Every structure is written in C-alpha cells, then in structure tokens.
Amino acid sequence: MNKTAFLYPGTGSQYTGMFKNLYESYAVVRHTFEEAGESIGLDLARTCFEDGFPEEGSIAITQVAILACSVAGHRVLAQEVGLKPYVAAGHSLGEWSALTCAGALALPDAVKAVLRRGTWMEEAVPDGGGLIVAVNHLPLQLVKEYCVPDPDRKQIVEIACRNAPDQAVIAGHREAVERIALALESLGGKVVRLRAKVPFHTSLMRPAAEKLSNELANVSFGKLEWPVISNVTAAPHEHDPASLRLKLAEQLTTAVRWEETVRLMQRSGVHYAIEIGPHKVLKQLNRKTARNIRSYALDVPEDWPSMFELRRLKPAFIDQCLTIAVTTRNRNDDAEQYRKGAIEPYKRLLQIREQSAAEGSEPSYSRKKEGFELLSGILACKRVAEDELNDRLADLVYQLNGGG
C-alpha cells in the first residue's frame, strides 16, 4: 500500500493574498472561512486578501488565518481527490490544523483556542522583545552547545525547532539570540532572522502554556480519524483527551521535533506527502530530510496534476462518506435533531464499513447507495447550504453512476 502523509504548516507561511484563488474557486473554502471567522467575529477573507500580515500585527490573527486556510485546503483535497492520509503532522501551529482535520477538534473550538493561545504568547514576550533565528548549514549539536543561559544577564536562548539535519531554529531574549547568531555566523552558519518577535517553543512561553492548559480543560476532543504525530514526542498522539490537552500546552515550551517526525514517517513506509496550507515550507524541508518521500504542496499549482494522480490511492466509497460527514460544518443547534439526524446515521455508516471489511470485499452497490443516502441525511440535518451540498456530493454521485 502506498502511504500518504498530510502536513500542515505553522507561523511564517502566511502571505497577503493566500488562498484567494481557492476561495474564489471552491464553495467549501468560502464556507470554511465563514465558519472560522464567525466564531470570533473576524472577516477572514479581508484579513487574508486585503489587510495582510504586517510585522507589527497580531500573531494571534495570523495563526487563526493559517489554521482556517489549512482546514479549507484539507476540505478541498478531500472533495477533489478523496484521499485519506496514513498519518498527519503539523509544524508548531500546524499541529492544531492537523488535529482539527483529523476530527479531534471542531473548527470553531480550534479557532477560539488558537486566538487565545496567540494572544497569551504575545503577552509572554519579555521586556526588550524576543527573537527567532533559523540557523542553516551547521549540525544541531554544535548549535545546541551555544544555546546556554546567561546567568549574569538572566537571558536565555534555546532550540525552538529541530527542522532538518542542517537546520535548527533558536529563540529567546533578543540580545542573547543576536549575540549567539553572530557567533554561529562566524562558524559558517547561514543565519536568517525571522520576522516574529515571539520566542516560540521556549521556556519563556510558560505563562502562556499555563493559561492554555486551563483553557483546554473546557474544550471537547473527539476521536482521531487517523494518527497525528505530536511535536513534543515525535510520536503519534494517544486517543485520549487528557493527553491531547497536556501535549498541546507543553508544545508551547518545548522544541518542535520536525526532523524526527519526518524520520518516523520514513520508517513507517510513507511514500507521498502533501503540504496542506499556505506556501511550501514543509515540502522544502522534506527535501533536506526525506528525498525518498515525494512531496507536494496544495498551494503550488504545478503540483496539482501529481496530487490528482493520487486519486488511485483514495479510500473506499464509504470512507469518503465518513470523511465528508466529519468535515462538514453543523448549523443545527437542536441536540436531539442532531443525535437522530447525524450521530445515528454516522454510526450506521461505520457499521457498513465494518461489515464490508469483515467480508473482505468492496461494498455492494446497495450498500454504497445506502451510505450515500445516510450521508445526504446527515448533511441535511447539519443544514448545509445547497451549493456546498452539491460540491460535497458531486464526486460520490459520479461514482454511484459508474464513473469510478
């Protein structure tokens, strides 16, 4: 089996105009922007296409915009290609996107939590500001040796991201990071000073992590549809809400173990990776760590033909019905109607999948038709708009009519 990983980028991938073409082309992107924006009273289309992301702007708003784009991109991919990942991972903020797309978090809950998370991260910036620097062409161990606290100045510099064999990111107090960056440059390192002023993934984020931990106690977590690798452990998250809450809070103060994440995918036999979100940062990082994994980016038009070829790897008809049911926004506030019209039909879809798996055969036409009708009922219960409904069901109708 050819295995595909879905990857979701973090802060730094944003740019003015991101996802505008997809927004104009796909109703599901427009609906996702609306769903995310309504939950916090923000016009995300205006934010992404007009206001942009100035250096002095809110990193919290930037992160919400990246999250919304990533979830919208995932929904386009599910709709157009119907591909289910073998595993998923997100870099820093991208872990929130990965968990949302895998069903662990509802999009409105994720957006609200990410907005507060970003705000608390900004509030935790030390006096004099923080600095983040990417260091290329030097081994991690050498960089690590220079990241020692300065007890006299009470300043820290820590490894914030372990991205690739020859790329690390350091962060901490501005003066200390700048001093170490100059030293690493003198050793032949290529140093890139990032625009963000928040020292992500360092002990300076502890106040934000404590507030986030309290916030997550009130957030509901669902079951993951596929494995999502943790930034903290470089291993798949447990199917346990308490563990998810702990790791998401801990992520703010510990380094992102991205190289180890990609190595795990290699050992697991992943053949393809698709970056879902703005830009192509993770696709480029894969070239440093895992050239044997063919990597594509949803935000790169030239990659679309190759991604569409992966249709041959898409899941069975009933799996597609389940994916659409999970990733479609609910607009029905009546709990009893939702239980009868969405939850119970979803359970029946799971039964059909289990029955077919037990028999070791493709579902019969009658079962596919039943699955389609169950999904249609779920979408009707969720009060999906007609244009979104047609978008969601178009490929399934094509398959039912013998189109493959």
mmCIF file of C-alpha atoms in Angstrom:
data_model
loop_
_atom_site.group_PDB
_atom_site.id
_atom_site.type_symbol
_atom_site.label_atom_id
_atom_site.label_comp_id
_atom_site.label_asym_id
_atom_site.label_seq_id
_atom_site.Cartn_x
_atom_site.Cartn_y
_atom_site.Cartn_z
ATOM 1 C CA MET A 1 0.000 0.000 0.000
ATOM 2 C CA ASN A 2 1.331 3.427 -0.944
ATOM 3 C CA LYS A 3 1.098 5.573 2.164
ATOM 4 C CA THR A 4 0.450 9.316 2.116
ATOM 5 C CA ALA A 5 1.148 11.849 4.876
ATOM 6 C CA PHE A 6 -0.686 15.150 5.248
ATOM 7 C CA LEU A 7 1.463 18.010 6.558
ATOM 8 C CA TYR A 8 0.252 21.358 7.898
ATOM 9 C CA PRO A 9 2.493 24.472 8.136
ATOM 10 C CA GLY A 10 2.905 26.902 11.011
ATOM 11 C CA THR A 11 3.600 30.581 11.551
ATOM 12 C CA GLY A 12 5.812 32.062 8.862
ATOM 13 C CA SER A 13 3.912 30.502 5.962
ATOM 14 C CA GLN A 14 1.427 33.386 5.769
ATOM 15 C CA TYR A 15 1.360 35.936 2.947
ATOM 16 C CA THR A 16 -1.099 38.555 1.739
ATOM 17 C CA GLY A 17 -3.480 37.025 -0.781
ATOM 18 C CA MET A 18 -3.058 33.461 0.460
ATOM 19 C CA PHE A 19 -5.739 31.051 -0.754
ATOM 20 C CA LYS A 20 -7.547 33.739 -2.746
ATOM 21 C CA ASN A 21 -7.689 31.573 -5.879
ATOM 22 C CA LEU A 22 -9.046 28.614 -3.915
ATOM 23 C CA TYR A 23 -11.527 30.896 -2.155
ATOM 24 C CA GLU A 24 -12.858 32.096 -5.491
ATOM 25 C CA SER A 25 -12.944 28.581 -6.979
ATOM 26 C CA TYR A 26 -14.416 26.412 -4.216
ATOM 27 C CA ALA A 27 -17.538 26.940 -2.139
ATOM 28 C CA VAL A 28 -16.103 24.724 0.600
ATOM 29 C CA VAL A 29 -13.245 27.204 1.096
ATOM 30 C CA ARG A 30 -15.674 30.118 1.359
ATOM 31 C CA HIS A 31 -17.815 28.223 3.860
ATOM 32 C CA THR A 32 -14.744 27.281 5.907
ATOM 33 C CA PHE A 33 -13.595 30.917 6.062
ATOM 34 C CA GLU A 34 -17.104 31.913 7.167
ATOM 35 C CA GLU A 35 -17.285 29.161 9.785
ATOM 36 C CA ALA A 36 -13.906 30.080 11.240
ATOM 37 C CA GLY A 37 -14.437 33.832 11.078
ATOM 38 C CA GLU A 38 -17.936 33.807 12.575
ATOM 39 C CA SER A 39 -16.676 32.024 15.671
ATOM 40 C CA ILE A 40 -14.532 35.052 16.625
ATOM 41 C CA GLY A 41 -16.226 37.890 14.700
ATOM 42 C CA LEU A 42 -13.498 38.237 12.063
ATOM 43 C CA ASP A 43 -13.730 38.722 8.299
ATOM 44 C CA LEU A 44 -11.060 36.212 7.335
ATOM 45 C CA ALA A 45 -11.306 36.869 3.616
ATOM 46 C CA ARG A 46 -10.488 40.538 4.185
ATOM 47 C CA THR A 47 -7.696 39.587 6.598
ATOM 48 C CA CYS A 48 -6.057 37.190 4.144
ATOM 49 C CA PHE A 49 -6.593 39.119 0.916
ATOM 50 C CA GLU A 50 -6.535 42.812 1.886
ATOM 51 C CA ASP A 51 -5.254 43.558 5.402
ATOM 52 C CA GLY A 52 -2.367 41.125 5.187
ATOM 53 C CA PHE A 53 0.050 40.295 7.977
ATOM 54 C CA PRO A 54 2.316 43.226 8.839
ATOM 55 C CA GLU A 55 5.303 42.525 11.082
ATOM 56 C CA GLU A 56 3.833 44.606 13.880
ATOM 57 C CA GLY A 57 0.412 42.948 13.525
ATOM 58 C CA SER A 58 -1.204 40.370 15.757
ATOM 59 C CA ILE A 59 0.402 36.946 15.600
ATOM 60 C CA ALA A 60 -2.839 35.546 17.052
ATOM 61 C CA ILE A 61 -4.824 36.709 13.997
ATOM 62 C CA THR A 62 -2.090 35.415 11.706
ATOM 63 C CA GLN A 63 -2.286 31.989 13.297
ATOM 64 C CA VAL A 64 -6.071 31.884 13.025
ATOM 65 C CA ALA A 65 -5.785 32.729 9.318
ATOM 66 C CA ILE A 66 -3.245 29.951 8.700
ATOM 67 C CA LEU A 67 -5.441 27.479 10.587
ATOM 68 C CA ALA A 68 -8.500 28.434 8.516
ATOM 69 C CA CYS A 69 -6.580 28.145 5.242
ATOM 70 C CA SER A 70 -5.183 24.769 6.229
ATOM 71 C CA VAL A 71 -8.594 23.336 7.168
ATOM 72 C CA ALA A 72 -10.112 24.788 3.991
ATOM 73 C CA GLY A 73 -7.311 23.243 1.935
ATOM 74 C CA HIS A 74 -7.853 19.886 3.600
ATOM 75 C CA ARG A 75 -11.532 20.017 2.723
ATOM 76 C CA VAL A 76 -10.749 20.842 -0.913
ATOM 77 C CA LEU A 77 -8.349 17.908 -1.069
ATOM 78 C CA ALA A 78 -10.937 15.580 0.475
ATOM 79 C CA GLN A 79 -13.522 16.806 -2.012
ATOM 80 C CA GLU A 80 -11.394 16.759 -5.147
ATOM 81 C CA VAL A 81 -9.089 13.806 -4.502
ATOM 82 C CA GLY A 82 -10.882 11.888 -1.761
ATOM 83 C CA LEU A 83 -7.582 10.805 -0.258
ATOM 84 C CA LYS A 84 -7.335 9.717 3.374
ATOM 85 C CA PRO A 85 -3.875 10.048 4.977
ATOM 86 C CA TYR A 86 -1.969 7.212 6.550
ATOM 87 C CA VAL A 87 -0.607 9.724 9.053
ATOM 88 C CA ALA A 88 -0.607 13.501 9.577
ATOM 89 C CA ALA A 89 1.592 16.065 11.294
ATOM 90 C CA GLY A 90 1.714 19.812 11.689
ATOM 91 C CA HIS A 91 4.650 22.106 12.387
ATOM 92 C CA SER A 92 4.038 24.184 15.532
ATOM 93 C CA LEU A 93 0.668 25.897 14.958
ATOM 94 C CA GLY A 94 0.151 23.345 12.173
ATOM 95 C CA GLU A 95 -0.376 20.659 14.804
ATOM 96 C CA TRP A 96 -3.675 22.375 15.613
ATOM 97 C CA SER A 97 -4.626 22.202 11.934
ATOM 98 C CA ALA A 98 -3.677 18.522 11.780
ATOM 99 C CA LEU A 99 -5.757 17.676 14.857
ATOM 100 C CA THR A 100 -8.735 19.661 13.583
ATOM 101 C CA CYS A 101 -8.659 17.959 10.183
ATOM 102 C CA ALA A 102 -8.366 14.546 11.863
ATOM 103 C CA GLY A 103 -11.550 15.196 13.845
ATOM 104 C CA ALA A 104 -10.065 15.786 17.300
ATOM 105 C CA LEU A 105 -11.255 19.409 17.382
ATOM 106 C CA ALA A 106 -14.248 21.219 15.934
ATOM 107 C CA LEU A 107 -13.085 24.150 13.803
ATOM 108 C CA PRO A 108 -14.816 26.872 15.902
ATOM 109 C CA ASP A 109 -13.271 25.442 19.073
ATOM 110 C CA ALA A 110 -9.839 25.300 17.443
ATOM 111 C CA VAL A 111 -10.112 28.882 16.168
ATOM 112 C CA LYS A 112 -11.101 30.268 19.582
ATOM 113 C CA ALA A 113 -8.320 28.354 21.337
ATOM 114 C CA VAL A 114 -5.688 29.375 18.776
ATOM 115 C CA LEU A 115 -6.718 33.039 19.045
ATOM 116 C CA ARG A 116 -6.312 32.965 22.826
ATOM 117 C CA ARG A 117 -3.108 30.924 22.540
ATOM 118 C CA GLY A 118 -1.585 33.533 20.216
ATOM 119 C CA THR A 119 -2.691 36.400 22.443
ATOM 120 C CA TRP A 120 -1.133 34.783 25.503
ATOM 121 C CA MET A 121 2.070 34.116 23.572
ATOM 122 C CA GLU A 122 2.288 37.815 22.678
ATOM 123 C CA GLU A 123 1.697 38.769 26.312
ATOM 124 C CA ALA A 124 4.554 36.478 27.396
ATOM 125 C CA VAL A 125 7.177 38.266 25.256
ATOM 126 C CA PRO A 126 9.918 39.521 27.607
ATOM 127 C CA ASP A 127 10.814 43.162 28.087
ATOM 128 C CA GLY A 128 13.015 44.193 25.181
ATOM 129 C CA GLY A 129 11.363 41.625 22.956
ATOM 130 C CA GLY A 130 12.210 38.177 21.729
ATOM 131 C CA LEU A 131 13.927 36.995 18.592
ATOM 132 C CA ILE A 132 13.757 33.869 16.461
ATOM 133 C CA VAL A 133 16.601 32.866 14.167
ATOM 134 C CA ALA A 134 16.879 29.987 11.704
ATOM 135 C CA VAL A 135 20.379 28.519 11.536
ATOM 136 C CA ASN A 136 21.344 26.598 8.409
ATOM 137 C CA HIS A 137 24.391 24.540 7.416
ATOM 138 C CA LEU A 138 25.509 23.709 10.951
ATOM 139 C CA PRO A 139 24.892 20.452 12.860
ATOM 140 C CA LEU A 140 22.277 20.571 15.604
ATOM 141 C CA GLN A 141 24.717 19.509 18.327
ATOM 142 C CA LEU A 142 27.012 22.444 17.570
ATOM 143 C CA VAL A 143 24.129 24.910 17.666
ATOM 144 C CA LYS A 144 22.927 23.358 20.908
ATOM 145 C CA GLU A 145 26.323 23.878 22.542
ATOM 146 C CA TYR A 146 25.965 27.645 22.029
ATOM 147 C CA CYS A 147 22.428 27.766 23.463
ATOM 148 C CA VAL A 148 23.353 28.183 27.112
ATOM 149 C CA PRO A 149 21.668 30.593 29.536
ATOM 150 C CA ASP A 150 23.411 33.793 30.544
ATOM 151 C CA PRO A 151 23.033 33.960 34.350
ATOM 152 C CA ASP A 152 24.526 37.458 34.581
ATOM 153 C CA ARG A 153 22.015 38.986 32.201
ATOM 154 C CA LYS A 154 19.280 36.489 33.128
ATOM 155 C CA GLN A 155 18.710 35.809 29.458
ATOM 156 C CA ILE A 156 18.051 32.528 27.653
ATOM 157 C CA VAL A 157 18.485 31.109 24.178
ATOM 158 C CA GLU A 158 17.004 27.701 23.421
ATOM 159 C CA ILE A 159 16.476 25.366 20.486
ATOM 160 C CA ALA A 160 12.918 26.076 19.330
ATOM 161 C CA CYS A 161 12.728 23.784 16.286
ATOM 162 C CA ARG A 162 14.758 20.837 15.054
ATOM 163 C CA ASN A 163 13.720 21.099 11.444
ATOM 164 C CA ALA A 164 16.260 19.173 9.367
ATOM 165 C CA PRO A 165 19.768 17.672 9.604
ATOM 166 C CA ASP A 166 21.330 21.076 8.952
ATOM 167 C CA GLN A 167 18.606 23.438 10.103
ATOM 168 C CA ALA A 168 17.650 24.432 13.613
ATOM 169 C CA VAL A 169 15.708 27.408 14.939
ATOM 170 C CA ILE A 170 16.833 29.204 18.092
ATOM 171 C CA ALA A 171 14.754 31.640 20.131
ATOM 172 C CA GLY A 172 14.815 33.585 23.364
ATOM 173 C CA HIS A 173 15.709 37.072 24.602
ATOM 174 C CA ARG A 174 16.570 39.337 21.702
ATOM 175 C CA GLU A 175 20.018 40.443 22.875
ATOM 176 C CA ALA A 176 21.143 36.898 23.689
ATOM 177 C CA VAL A 177 19.830 35.398 20.454
ATOM 178 C CA GLU A 178 21.515 38.107 18.400
ATOM 179 C CA ARG A 179 24.819 37.526 20.154
ATOM 180 C CA ILE A 180 24.714 33.763 19.524
ATOM 181 C CA ALA A 181 23.526 34.244 15.945
ATOM 182 C CA LEU A 182 26.644 36.318 15.213
ATOM 183 C CA ALA A 183 28.839 33.607 16.739
ATOM 184 C CA LEU A 184 27.196 30.919 14.615
ATOM 185 C CA GLU A 185 27.608 33.044 11.501
ATOM 186 C CA SER A 186 31.344 33.225 12.225
ATOM 187 C CA LEU A 187 31.392 29.388 12.190
ATOM 188 C CA GLY A 188 29.917 29.293 8.680
ATOM 189 C CA GLY A 189 26.258 29.069 9.542
ATOM 190 C CA LYS A 190 23.684 30.816 7.370
ATOM 191 C CA VAL A 191 21.512 32.757 9.778
ATOM 192 C CA VAL A 192 18.037 34.032 8.921
ATOM 193 C CA ARG A 193 16.353 36.376 11.382
ATOM 194 C CA LEU A 194 12.621 35.684 11.308
ATOM 195 C CA ARG A 195 10.025 38.417 11.479
ATOM 196 C CA ALA A 196 8.190 37.037 14.503
ATOM 197 C CA LYS A 197 9.092 38.630 17.826
ATOM 198 C CA VAL A 198 7.511 35.918 19.977
ATOM 199 C CA PRO A 199 10.102 33.349 21.165
ATOM 200 C CA PHE A 200 8.030 30.267 20.326
ATOM 201 C CA HIS A 201 8.739 26.897 21.908
ATOM 202 C CA THR A 202 10.969 28.135 24.710
ATOM 203 C CA SER A 203 10.612 28.297 28.477
ATOM 204 C CA LEU A 204 9.666 31.984 28.079
ATOM 205 C CA MET A 205 6.257 30.761 26.914
ATOM 206 C CA ARG A 206 5.497 29.088 30.258
ATOM 207 C CA PRO A 207 2.905 31.722 31.336
ATOM 208 C CA ALA A 208 1.088 31.223 28.018
ATOM 209 C CA ALA A 209 1.264 27.436 28.407
ATOM 210 C CA GLU A 210 -0.318 27.622 31.862
ATOM 211 C CA LYS A 211 -3.197 29.754 30.583
ATOM 212 C CA LEU A 212 -3.659 27.480 27.570
ATOM 213 C CA SER A 213 -3.765 24.428 29.830
ATOM 214 C CA ASN A 214 -6.632 25.983 31.784
ATOM 215 C CA GLU A 215 -8.406 26.913 28.566
ATOM 216 C CA LEU A 216 -8.143 23.403 27.123
ATOM 217 C CA ALA A 217 -9.837 21.933 30.181
ATOM 218 C CA ASN A 218 -13.081 23.353 28.746
ATOM 219 C CA VAL A 219 -12.527 22.164 25.166
ATOM 220 C CA SER A 220 -14.086 18.928 23.906
ATOM 221 C CA PHE A 221 -11.900 16.499 21.955
ATOM 222 C CA GLY A 222 -13.167 13.852 19.545
ATOM 223 C CA LYS A 223 -11.592 10.635 18.347
ATOM 224 C CA LEU A 224 -8.806 10.949 15.782
ATOM 225 C CA GLU A 225 -9.727 9.597 12.351
ATOM 226 C CA TRP A 226 -6.055 8.892 11.600
ATOM 227 C CA PRO A 227 -2.773 9.208 13.550
ATOM 228 C CA VAL A 228 -1.376 12.687 14.174
ATOM 229 C CA ILE A 229 2.251 12.998 15.284
ATOM 230 C CA SER A 230 2.968 15.178 18.306
ATOM 231 C CA ASN A 231 5.561 17.971 18.119
ATOM 232 C CA VAL A 232 6.518 17.219 21.716
ATOM 233 C CA THR A 233 7.183 13.479 21.425
ATOM 234 C CA ALA A 234 7.692 12.946 17.664
ATOM 235 C CA ALA A 235 5.272 10.015 18.105
ATOM 236 C CA PRO A 236 1.540 9.671 17.367
ATOM 237 C CA HIS A 237 -0.840 11.276 19.834
ATOM 238 C CA GLU A 238 -2.753 8.954 22.111
ATOM 239 C CA HIS A 239 -6.524 8.694 21.613
ATOM 240 C CA ASP A 240 -7.028 10.380 24.953
ATOM 241 C CA PRO A 241 -8.365 13.923 25.533
ATOM 242 C CA ALA A 242 -6.301 14.378 28.704
ATOM 243 C CA SER A 243 -3.102 13.523 26.845
ATOM 244 C CA LEU A 244 -4.005 15.810 23.938
ATOM 245 C CA ARG A 245 -4.604 18.716 26.315
ATOM 246 C CA LEU A 246 -1.306 18.102 28.073
ATOM 247 C CA LYS A 247 0.739 17.864 24.865
ATOM 248 C CA LEU A 248 -0.826 20.954 23.256
ATOM 249 C CA ALA A 249 0.044 23.047 26.298
ATOM 250 C CA GLU A 250 3.509 21.517 26.626
ATOM 251 C CA GLN A 251 4.161 22.221 22.941
ATOM 252 C CA LEU A 252 4.494 25.953 23.687
ATOM 253 C CA THR A 253 7.577 25.454 25.852
ATOM 254 C CA THR A 254 9.376 22.603 24.057
ATOM 255 C CA ALA A 255 11.189 22.328 20.744
ATOM 256 C CA VAL A 256 9.342 21.156 17.637
ATOM 257 C CA ARG A 257 10.895 17.793 16.714
ATOM 258 C CA TRP A 258 10.210 18.034 12.999
ATOM 259 C CA GLU A 259 13.186 16.106 11.643
ATOM 260 C CA GLU A 260 12.313 13.198 13.943
ATOM 261 C CA THR A 261 8.707 13.418 12.767
ATOM 262 C CA VAL A 262 9.737 13.048 9.132
ATOM 263 C CA ARG A 263 12.133 10.211 10.012
ATOM 264 C CA LEU A 264 9.236 8.400 11.696
ATOM 265 C CA MET A 265 7.202 8.763 8.506
ATOM 266 C CA GLN A 266 10.094 7.298 6.540
ATOM 267 C CA ARG A 267 10.319 4.299 8.873
ATOM 268 C CA SER A 268 6.553 3.850 8.601
ATOM 269 C CA GLY A 269 6.807 3.493 4.830
ATOM 270 C CA VAL A 270 5.272 6.825 3.793
ATOM 271 C CA HIS A 271 5.724 7.298 0.027
ATOM 272 C CA TYR A 272 3.979 10.644 -0.525
ATOM 273 C CA ALA A 273 3.478 13.838 1.483
ATOM 274 C CA ILE A 274 1.080 16.678 0.756
ATOM 275 C CA GLU A 275 1.524 20.034 2.469
ATOM 276 C CA ILE A 276 -1.919 21.487 3.121
ATOM 277 C CA GLY A 277 -1.878 25.192 3.872
ATOM 278 C CA PRO A 278 -0.257 28.370 2.615
ATOM 279 C CA HIS A 279 3.172 28.235 0.946
ATOM 280 C CA LYS A 280 5.536 25.236 0.623
ATOM 281 C CA VAL A 281 7.846 25.417 3.654
ATOM 282 C CA LEU A 282 7.390 21.786 4.711
ATOM 283 C CA LYS A 283 7.734 20.487 1.169
ATOM 284 C CA GLN A 284 11.132 22.172 1.006
ATOM 285 C CA LEU A 285 12.159 20.810 4.411
ATOM 286 C CA ASN A 286 11.342 17.296 3.204
ATOM 287 C CA ARG A 287 13.985 17.675 0.524
ATOM 288 C CA LYS A 288 16.568 18.058 3.287
ATOM 289 C CA THR A 289 15.432 15.083 5.355
ATOM 290 C CA ALA A 290 13.488 12.659 3.155
ATOM 291 C CA ARG A 291 14.113 12.871 -0.572
ATOM 292 C CA ASN A 292 12.561 9.414 -0.985
ATOM 293 C CA ILE A 293 9.179 10.840 0.066
ATOM 294 C CA ARG A 294 7.586 12.549 -2.918
ATOM 295 C CA SER A 295 6.312 15.841 -1.568
ATOM 296 C CA TYR A 296 3.683 18.168 -2.984
ATOM 297 C CA ALA A 297 2.087 21.402 -1.782
ATOM 298 C CA LEU A 298 -1.559 22.320 -2.215
ATOM 299 C CA ASP A 299 -0.553 25.980 -2.615
ATOM 300 C CA VAL A 300 1.669 25.180 -5.620
ATOM 301 C CA PRO A 301 -0.481 24.962 -8.801
ATOM 302 C CA GLU A 302 2.199 22.956 -10.598
ATOM 303 C CA ASP A 303 1.782 20.182 -8.007
ATOM 304 C CA TRP A 304 -1.932 19.680 -8.634
ATOM 305 C CA PRO A 305 -1.607 17.202 -11.554
ATOM 306 C CA SER A 306 0.612 14.976 -9.415
ATOM 307 C CA MET A 307 -1.767 15.224 -6.459
ATOM 308 C CA PHE A 308 -4.708 14.321 -8.668
ATOM 309 C CA GLU A 309 -2.847 11.208 -9.770
ATOM 310 C CA LEU A 310 -3.088 10.097 -6.146
ATOM 311 C CA ARG A 311 -6.811 9.553 -6.694
ATOM 312 C CA ARG A 312 -5.890 5.929 -7.270
ATOM 313 C CA LEU A 313 -4.955 5.757 -3.591
ATOM 314 C CA LYS A 314 -8.220 7.229 -2.356
ATOM 315 C CA PRO A 315 -10.246 5.303 0.210
ATOM 316 C CA ALA A 316 -13.346 3.231 -0.411
ATOM 317 C CA PHE A 317 -16.686 4.862 -1.090
ATOM 318 C CA ILE A 318 -17.930 4.516 2.499
ATOM 319 C CA ASP A 319 -14.687 6.008 3.865
ATOM 320 C CA GLN A 320 -15.290 9.038 1.672
ATOM 321 C CA CYS A 321 -18.828 9.333 3.064
ATOM 322 C CA LEU A 322 -17.434 9.222 6.606
ATOM 323 C CA THR A 323 -14.809 11.878 5.820
ATOM 324 C CA ILE A 324 -17.368 14.253 4.329
ATOM 325 C CA ALA A 325 -19.709 13.718 7.287
ATOM 326 C CA VAL A 326 -16.956 14.620 9.764
ATOM 327 C CA THR A 327 -15.505 17.614 7.906
ATOM 328 C CA THR A 328 -18.781 19.384 7.123
ATOM 329 C CA ARG A 329 -19.888 22.195 9.393
ATOM 330 C CA ASN A 330 -23.006 21.731 11.543
ATOM 331 C CA ARG A 331 -25.518 24.605 11.642
ATOM 332 C CA ASN A 332 -28.194 22.753 13.609
ATOM 333 C CA ASP A 333 -28.351 23.756 17.289
ATOM 334 C CA ASP A 334 -31.076 21.240 18.186
ATOM 335 C CA ALA A 335 -29.242 18.497 20.110
ATOM 336 C CA GLU A 336 -31.978 15.882 19.710
ATOM 337 C CA GLN A 337 -32.336 16.504 15.978
ATOM 338 C CA TYR A 338 -28.559 16.259 15.619
ATOM 339 C CA ARG A 339 -28.476 12.967 17.514
ATOM 340 C CA LYS A 340 -31.152 11.389 15.340
ATOM 341 C CA GLY A 341 -30.223 13.016 12.050
ATOM 342 C CA ALA A 342 -26.416 12.976 12.222
ATOM 343 C CA ILE A 343 -24.949 10.839 15.000
ATOM 344 C CA GLU A 344 -27.107 7.741 14.475
ATOM 345 C CA PRO A 345 -26.684 7.722 10.654
ATOM 346 C CA TYR A 346 -22.926 8.176 11.168
ATOM 347 C CA LYS A 347 -22.871 5.091 13.392
ATOM 348 C CA ARG A 348 -24.663 3.168 10.648
ATOM 349 C CA LEU A 349 -22.007 4.290 8.147
ATOM 350 C CA LEU A 350 -19.378 2.868 10.493
ATOM 351 C CA GLN A 351 -21.296 -0.419 10.628
ATOM 352 C CA ILE A 352 -21.384 -0.644 6.826
ATOM 353 C CA ARG A 353 -17.622 -0.107 6.682
ATOM 354 C CA GLU A 354 -17.033 -2.756 9.353
ATOM 355 C CA GLN A 355 -19.313 -5.266 7.600
ATOM 356 C CA SER A 356 -17.516 -4.799 4.291
ATOM 357 C CA ALA A 357 -14.104 -5.079 5.974
ATOM 358 C CA ALA A 358 -15.169 -8.296 7.717
ATOM 359 C CA GLU A 359 -16.295 -9.756 4.405
ATOM 360 C CA GLY A 360 -13.079 -8.645 2.732
ATOM 361 C CA SER A 361 -14.869 -7.122 -0.235
ATOM 362 C CA GLU A 362 -15.838 -3.784 -1.760
ATOM 363 C CA PRO A 363 -19.287 -2.654 -0.562
ATOM 364 C CA SER A 364 -22.101 -3.674 -2.901
ATOM 365 C CA TYR A 365 -23.974 -1.064 -4.918
ATOM 366 C CA SER A 366 -26.888 -1.283 -2.488
ATOM 367 C CA ARG A 367 -24.583 -0.564 0.457
ATOM 368 C CA LYS A 368 -22.954 2.334 -1.374
ATOM 369 C CA LYS A 369 -26.386 3.722 -2.148
ATOM 370 C CA GLU A 370 -27.407 3.347 1.485
ATOM 371 C CA GLY A 371 -24.187 5.086 2.524
ATOM 372 C CA PHE A 372 -24.875 7.935 0.111
ATOM 373 C CA GLU A 373 -28.410 8.341 1.446
ATOM 374 C CA LEU A 374 -27.161 8.298 5.032
ATOM 375 C CA LEU A 375 -24.608 10.995 4.201
ATOM 376 C CA SER A 376 -27.235 13.080 2.403
ATOM 377 C CA GLY A 377 -29.410 12.872 5.512
ATOM 378 C CA ILE A 378 -26.511 13.903 7.750
ATOM 379 C CA LEU A 379 -25.779 16.951 5.575
ATOM 380 C CA ALA A 380 -29.452 17.868 5.547
ATOM 381 C CA CYS A 381 -29.530 17.582 9.332
ATOM 382 C CA LYS A 382 -26.464 19.838 9.519
ATOM 383 C CA ARG A 383 -28.405 22.343 7.350
ATOM 384 C CA VAL A 384 -25.750 22.589 4.681
ATOM 385 C CA ALA A 385 -26.322 25.232 2.008
ATOM 386 C CA GLU A 386 -27.295 23.943 -1.442
ATOM 387 C CA ASP A 387 -24.099 24.960 -3.255
ATOM 388 C CA GLU A 388 -21.913 23.367 -0.569
ATOM 389 C CA LEU A 389 -24.126 20.256 -0.599
ATOM 390 C CA ASN A 390 -23.696 19.878 -4.350
ATOM 391 C CA ASP A 391 -19.921 20.348 -4.057
ATOM 392 C CA ARG A 392 -19.666 17.737 -1.322
ATOM 393 C CA LEU A 393 -21.737 15.093 -3.089
ATOM 394 C CA ALA A 394 -20.669 15.587 -6.729
ATOM 395 C CA ASP A 395 -17.854 13.004 -6.804
ATOM 396 C CA LEU A 396 -19.924 10.417 -4.920
ATOM 397 C CA VAL A 397 -22.789 10.834 -7.383
ATOM 398 C CA TYR A 398 -20.303 10.345 -10.205
ATOM 399 C CA GLN A 399 -19.032 7.134 -8.612
ATOM 400 C CA LEU A 400 -22.535 5.786 -7.982
ATOM 401 C CA ASN A 401 -23.354 6.342 -11.636
ATOM 402 C CA GLY A 402 -20.410 4.186 -12.670
ATOM 403 C CA GLY A 403 -17.754 6.872 -13.020
ATOM 404 C CA GLY A 404 -15.196 5.078 -10.839
#
